[in-house]
Coordinates of C-alpha atoms in Angstrom, one line a residue:
M38 CA -0.1 0.1 -0.1
S39 CA 2.7 2.5 0.9
S40 CA 4.7 1.7 -2.2
S41 CA 1.6 2.5 -4.4
R42 CA 1.0 5.6 -2.5
R43 CA 4.5 6.8 -3.1
H44 CA 4.8 6.0 -6.8
S45 CA 2.9 8.8 -8.5
P46 CA 5.3 10.7 -10.6
F47 CA 2.7 12.9 -12.3
A48 CA 1.2 14.0 -8.7
G49 CA 4.8 14.6 -7.5
A50 CA 5.5 16.9 -10.5
V51 CA 2.3 18.8 -10.2
W52 CA 2.7 19.4 -6.3
M53 CA 6.3 20.8 -7.0
M54 CA 5.0 23.1 -9.7
V55 CA 2.2 24.4 -7.2
A56 CA 5.1 25.0 -4.8
G57 CA 7.0 27.0 -7.5
L58 CA 3.9 29.2 -8.3
C59 CA 3.5 29.7 -4.4
F60 CA 7.0 30.8 -3.9
A61 CA 6.9 33.1 -7.2
A62 CA 3.8 34.8 -5.7
V63 CA 5.5 35.0 -2.1
N64 CA 8.6 36.8 -3.6
S65 CA 6.6 39.3 -5.6
L66 CA 4.4 40.1 -2.5
S67 CA 7.4 40.4 -0.3
Q68 CA 9.1 42.6 -2.6
Y69 CA 6.2 44.8 -3.3
V70 CA 5.4 45.3 0.6
S71 CA 9.1 46.0 1.5
F72 CA 10.3 48.0 -1.5
T73 CA 7.1 49.8 -2.7
L74 CA 5.3 50.0 0.6
G75 CA 8.3 50.5 2.9
L76 CA 7.9 47.8 5.6
P77 CA 11.3 46.8 6.8
S78 CA 12.5 43.3 5.4
T79 CA 13.0 42.0 9.0
Q80 CA 9.4 42.6 9.7
V81 CA 8.3 40.9 6.5
A82 CA 10.4 37.9 7.6
F83 CA 9.1 37.7 10.9
H84 CA 5.3 38.3 10.1
Q85 CA 5.7 35.9 7.1
Y86 CA 7.0 32.9 8.9
L87 CA 4.9 33.4 12.0
I88 CA 1.7 33.1 9.9
A89 CA 3.2 30.2 8.2
L90 CA 3.8 28.5 11.5
V91 CA 0.3 29.2 12.6
C92 CA -1.2 27.8 9.3
L93 CA 1.1 24.7 9.4
L94 CA 0.4 24.1 13.2
P95 CA -2.6 21.8 12.7
W96 CA -0.6 19.7 10.2
L97 CA 2.3 19.3 12.6
V98 CA 0.2 18.3 15.4
R99 CA -1.7 15.7 13.1
H100 CA 1.8 14.4 12.1
G101 CA 2.9 13.9 15.9
L102 CA 4.2 17.1 17.1
R103 CA 5.4 15.7 20.5
Q104 CA 7.1 12.9 19.0
S105 CA 8.8 15.1 16.4
L106 CA 10.2 17.4 19.2
M107 CA 12.2 14.4 20.8
T108 CA 15.9 15.0 19.9
N109 CA 19.4 14.7 21.1
Q110 CA 20.6 17.2 18.6
L111 CA 19.2 20.5 20.0
R112 CA 22.3 22.7 19.4
L113 CA 22.6 21.4 15.9
H114 CA 19.0 22.3 15.3
L115 CA 19.7 25.9 16.7
L116 CA 22.6 26.2 14.5
R117 CA 20.9 24.9 11.2
V118 CA 17.9 27.1 11.9
A119 CA 20.1 30.2 12.4
L120 CA 21.8 29.5 9.2
A121 CA 18.3 29.2 7.4
V122 CA 17.1 32.5 9.1
I123 CA 20.2 34.3 8.0
G124 CA 19.7 33.3 4.6
I125 CA 16.1 34.4 4.6
Q126 CA 17.1 37.8 6.0
F127 CA 19.7 38.3 3.0
W128 CA 17.1 37.2 0.4
L129 CA 14.3 39.5 1.8
W130 CA 17.0 42.4 2.0
A131 CA 17.8 41.6 -1.5
L132 CA 14.0 42.1 -2.5
A133 CA 13.7 45.3 -0.4
V134 CA 16.9 47.0 -2.2
P135 CA 15.7 45.8 -4.7
V136 CA 17.4 43.4 -6.6
P137 CA 15.4 42.3 -9.5
I138 CA 13.6 39.0 -9.0
W139 CA 14.9 37.6 -12.2
Q140 CA 18.5 38.2 -11.1
G141 CA 18.0 37.0 -7.5
I142 CA 16.2 33.8 -8.0
A143 CA 18.8 32.8 -10.6
L144 CA 21.6 33.5 -8.1
L145 CA 19.8 31.5 -5.4
M146 CA 20.0 28.5 -7.5
T147 CA 23.9 28.4 -6.8
S148 CA 23.1 27.1 -3.2
P149 CA 23.7 23.5 -4.3
L150 CA 27.1 24.5 -5.7
F151 CA 28.2 25.9 -2.3
A152 CA 26.8 22.8 -0.8
T153 CA 29.1 20.7 -2.9
L154 CA 32.1 22.7 -1.8
G155 CA 31.0 22.3 1.7
S156 CA 30.4 18.7 1.6
A157 CA 34.1 18.3 0.7
L158 CA 35.4 20.9 3.1
F159 CA 33.2 20.0 6.2
L160 CA 31.8 16.6 5.6
K161 CA 35.0 15.2 4.2
E162 CA 33.1 13.7 1.1
Q163 CA 35.1 12.5 -1.8
V164 CA 34.5 14.9 -4.7
S165 CA 35.3 13.6 -8.1
R166 CA 36.9 15.8 -11.0
A167 CA 33.6 15.8 -12.7
R168 CA 31.8 17.2 -9.6
I169 CA 34.5 19.9 -9.4
L170 CA 34.2 20.9 -13.1
A171 CA 30.5 20.9 -12.8
T172 CA 30.6 23.3 -9.7
L173 CA 33.1 25.6 -11.5
A174 CA 30.8 25.8 -14.5
G175 CA 27.9 26.6 -12.3
F176 CA 29.9 29.5 -10.8
V177 CA 30.7 30.7 -14.4
G178 CA 27.0 30.7 -15.0
A179 CA 26.6 32.8 -11.9
M180 CA 29.1 35.2 -13.0
L181 CA 27.1 35.8 -16.3
I182 CA 24.2 36.7 -14.4
L183 CA 25.9 39.1 -11.9
A184 CA 27.9 40.7 -14.9
P185 CA 30.3 42.6 -12.4
W186 CA 32.0 44.0 -15.7
T187 CA 28.8 46.1 -16.6
D188 CA 27.9 49.5 -15.4
D189 CA 24.5 48.0 -14.1
F190 CA 26.5 46.0 -11.5
S191 CA 25.6 46.7 -7.8
W192 CA 27.1 45.3 -4.8
A193 CA 23.4 44.6 -3.7
S194 CA 23.3 41.9 -6.3
L195 CA 25.6 39.8 -4.2
L196 CA 22.9 39.6 -1.4
P197 CA 21.2 36.5 -3.1
V198 CA 24.6 35.0 -3.2
A199 CA 25.1 35.5 0.4
A200 CA 21.5 33.9 1.0
A201 CA 22.5 31.0 -1.2
L202 CA 25.7 30.5 0.8
F203 CA 23.8 30.3 4.2
W204 CA 21.2 28.1 2.7
A205 CA 23.9 25.8 1.5
G206 CA 25.2 25.6 5.0
Y207 CA 21.7 24.8 6.3
S208 CA 21.4 22.0 3.4
L209 CA 24.6 20.3 4.6
L210 CA 23.5 20.2 8.4
V211 CA 20.2 18.7 6.9
R212 CA 22.1 16.2 5.2
Y213 CA 24.2 15.4 8.3
Q214 CA 21.2 15.2 10.7
A215 CA 19.2 13.1 8.3
A216 CA 21.2 10.2 9.4
S217 CA 19.7 10.2 12.7
E218 CA 16.7 12.6 12.8
S219 CA 13.4 12.2 10.9
S220 CA 12.5 14.7 8.1
H221 CA 9.5 15.5 10.2
T222 CA 11.7 16.6 13.1
I223 CA 14.0 18.6 11.0
V224 CA 11.0 20.4 9.5
V225 CA 9.4 21.1 12.8
Y226 CA 12.4 22.7 14.7
L227 CA 12.9 24.9 11.4
L228 CA 9.4 26.3 11.7
I229 CA 9.3 26.6 15.4
F230 CA 12.8 28.3 15.9
S231 CA 12.6 30.5 12.9
T232 CA 10.0 32.7 14.6
P233 CA 12.0 33.7 17.6
F234 CA 15.1 34.1 15.5
N235 CA 13.2 36.6 13.0
A236 CA 11.6 38.3 16.0
M237 CA 15.2 39.1 17.4
L238 CA 16.1 40.6 14.0
A239 CA 12.8 42.5 13.6
I240 CA 12.6 44.3 17.2
P241 CA 15.2 47.0 16.7
E242 CA 13.5 48.5 13.8
W243 CA 9.9 47.6 14.8
Q244 CA 6.9 49.2 13.2
W245 CA 3.1 48.0 13.1
P246 CA 2.2 47.2 9.7
S247 CA -0.5 49.2 7.9
E248 CA -3.8 47.4 7.0
T249 CA -2.4 47.0 3.2
Q250 CA 0.9 45.8 4.5
W251 CA -0.6 43.4 6.8
L252 CA -2.8 41.8 4.3
L253 CA 0.0 41.4 1.9
V254 CA 2.5 39.9 4.4
A255 CA -0.6 37.6 5.6
A256 CA -1.0 36.4 2.1
S257 CA 2.7 35.6 1.6
G258 CA 2.6 33.8 5.0
V259 CA -0.3 31.6 3.8
L260 CA 1.3 31.0 0.4
S261 CA 4.6 30.0 2.2
A262 CA 2.7 27.4 4.2
L263 CA 1.0 26.1 1.2
A264 CA 4.5 25.9 -0.6
Q265 CA 5.9 23.9 2.2
M266 CA 3.2 21.6 2.3
S267 CA 3.4 21.1 -1.5
I268 CA 7.0 20.4 -1.3
A269 CA 6.5 17.7 1.4
R270 CA 3.6 16.3 -0.6
A271 CA 5.7 16.1 -3.6
Y272 CA 8.5 14.1 -2.1
S273 CA 6.1 11.8 -0.5
V274 CA 4.3 10.6 -3.5
A275 CA 7.3 10.5 -6.0
E276 CA 11.0 9.8 -6.0
A277 CA 13.3 12.9 -5.1
S278 CA 15.3 12.4 -8.4
F279 CA 12.1 12.7 -10.4
V280 CA 10.6 15.7 -8.7
Q281 CA 13.8 17.8 -8.3
P282 CA 14.2 19.0 -11.8
F283 CA 10.7 20.5 -11.7
D284 CA 12.0 22.8 -9.0
F285 CA 13.8 24.7 -11.9
A286 CA 10.4 25.8 -13.1
K287 CA 10.6 28.5 -10.3
L288 CA 12.9 30.5 -12.6
P289 CA 10.4 31.4 -15.3
M290 CA 7.7 31.6 -13.0
N291 CA 9.6 34.3 -10.8
V292 CA 10.6 36.0 -14.0
L293 CA 7.1 36.2 -15.2
A294 CA 5.9 37.4 -11.8
G295 CA 8.5 40.1 -11.5
W296 CA 7.5 41.3 -15.2
L297 CA 3.8 41.5 -14.3
V298 CA 4.2 43.2 -11.0
F299 CA 7.3 45.4 -11.6
G300 CA 8.0 45.5 -15.4
W301 CA 11.3 43.9 -15.0
A302 CA 12.4 42.1 -18.3
P303 CA 15.5 40.0 -18.0
P304 CA 18.5 40.4 -20.4
G305 CA 19.6 37.5 -22.6
R306 CA 22.5 36.6 -20.3
L307 CA 20.1 35.5 -17.6
W308 CA 19.0 32.6 -19.8
L309 CA 22.5 31.7 -20.8
G310 CA 23.8 31.7 -17.2
A311 CA 20.7 30.0 -15.8
A312 CA 21.1 27.2 -18.4
I313 CA 24.6 26.6 -17.3
I314 CA 23.7 26.5 -13.5
I315 CA 20.8 24.2 -14.0
G316 CA 23.1 21.9 -16.3
A317 CA 25.7 22.0 -13.5
I318 CA 23.1 21.1 -10.7
T319 CA 21.6 18.4 -12.8
L320 CA 24.9 16.9 -13.4
L321 CA 25.9 17.1 -9.7
T322 CA 22.7 15.5 -8.7
H323 CA 23.3 12.6 -11.2
L324 CA 26.8 12.1 -10.0
E325 CA 25.8 12.1 -6.3
Q326 CA 22.9 9.8 -6.9
R327 CA 25.3 7.5 -8.9
A328 CA 28.0 7.5 -6.0
H329 CA 25.4 6.7 -3.3
K330 CA 23.8 4.0 -5.3
P331 CA 23.8 0.6 -3.4
V332 CA 25.9 -2.1 -5.0
S333 CA 23.8 -5.1 -5.8

C-alpha cells in the first residue's frame, strides 16, 4: 500500500509546480510590501514565517508534534535554523533593495554549488573531478548573471549569493542530521525556531504594519505554508530524483511574476547563465545519486 502511494510521478510533478507558483507569488508580494510600501524586510520575514507557522500547526500536530520534538541534537537544530534565518534575511533584504527577481532567483540557484564545496570541506566527502568541473561551470553561469563588468552591476546583487551560501550551510546540516533525525523533526524545528530568531532581528526597527501591508504579508505567509506542504507532498508521492528537476520551473515563474508586478524584463545573459547553472546542478545531482547507489 505504501509503495503504491509513493509511486505517483505525475502528482509529484504537479505538487512541485504548485510550490513554485506559491514561491513566485510570495517573492513578488514580499518585494512589493518592502520596496514599494516600505515595510522593513526584517518585519516581512517575522510576520511571514509566523503566519506560516500558525497555518502549518494543525498539520504538525496531526503528524505527531510531541514525538517530532524528541531529539538529542538541539544545538545542531539551533545552528541549522540560524543559518536558514540568516539566508532568509539576506534574501528579503535583496528584494527590499531591490534586486530584480529574475536576477535574485537565478543566483539563489547556486546554493547546491556551495553545498558541494561544503560537503568536501566539512563533511569530508570525496568529490570527483567531474563534480569539481560541474561546480566551477555553475559559478561561471552565476558570473554571467551578475555581470560585474557592466555599469549596471551593484554590490546589492551579491545579497542573493550570500543567501545561497547560508542556505547551503543549512542544507549540509540537514544532510548530516538526516542520518539520525526524521525529516518531520527537521521541519518542525525549522518552523518553530525561525519565529524567535526572526523576532530578534525585527525588534530593533519594529513598526506596526498598515492594513495593506498586513494583508499582503498575511497572504505571503499563507502561500509560504502552502508551498512547504506542497514540497512535502511532492517528495512523499514521488522519488526525489524525479521531482527535483521540476523545481527549476521556479525561475520562469519568478521572471513572469517580476515582469507582471514590476515590469522587469531580464536580459539575454540570464537565460545563458541559468542554463549553465541548471546543467551543472543536474549533473551534480546525477553524480551524487550514482555515487550513493547501493551495490547489488
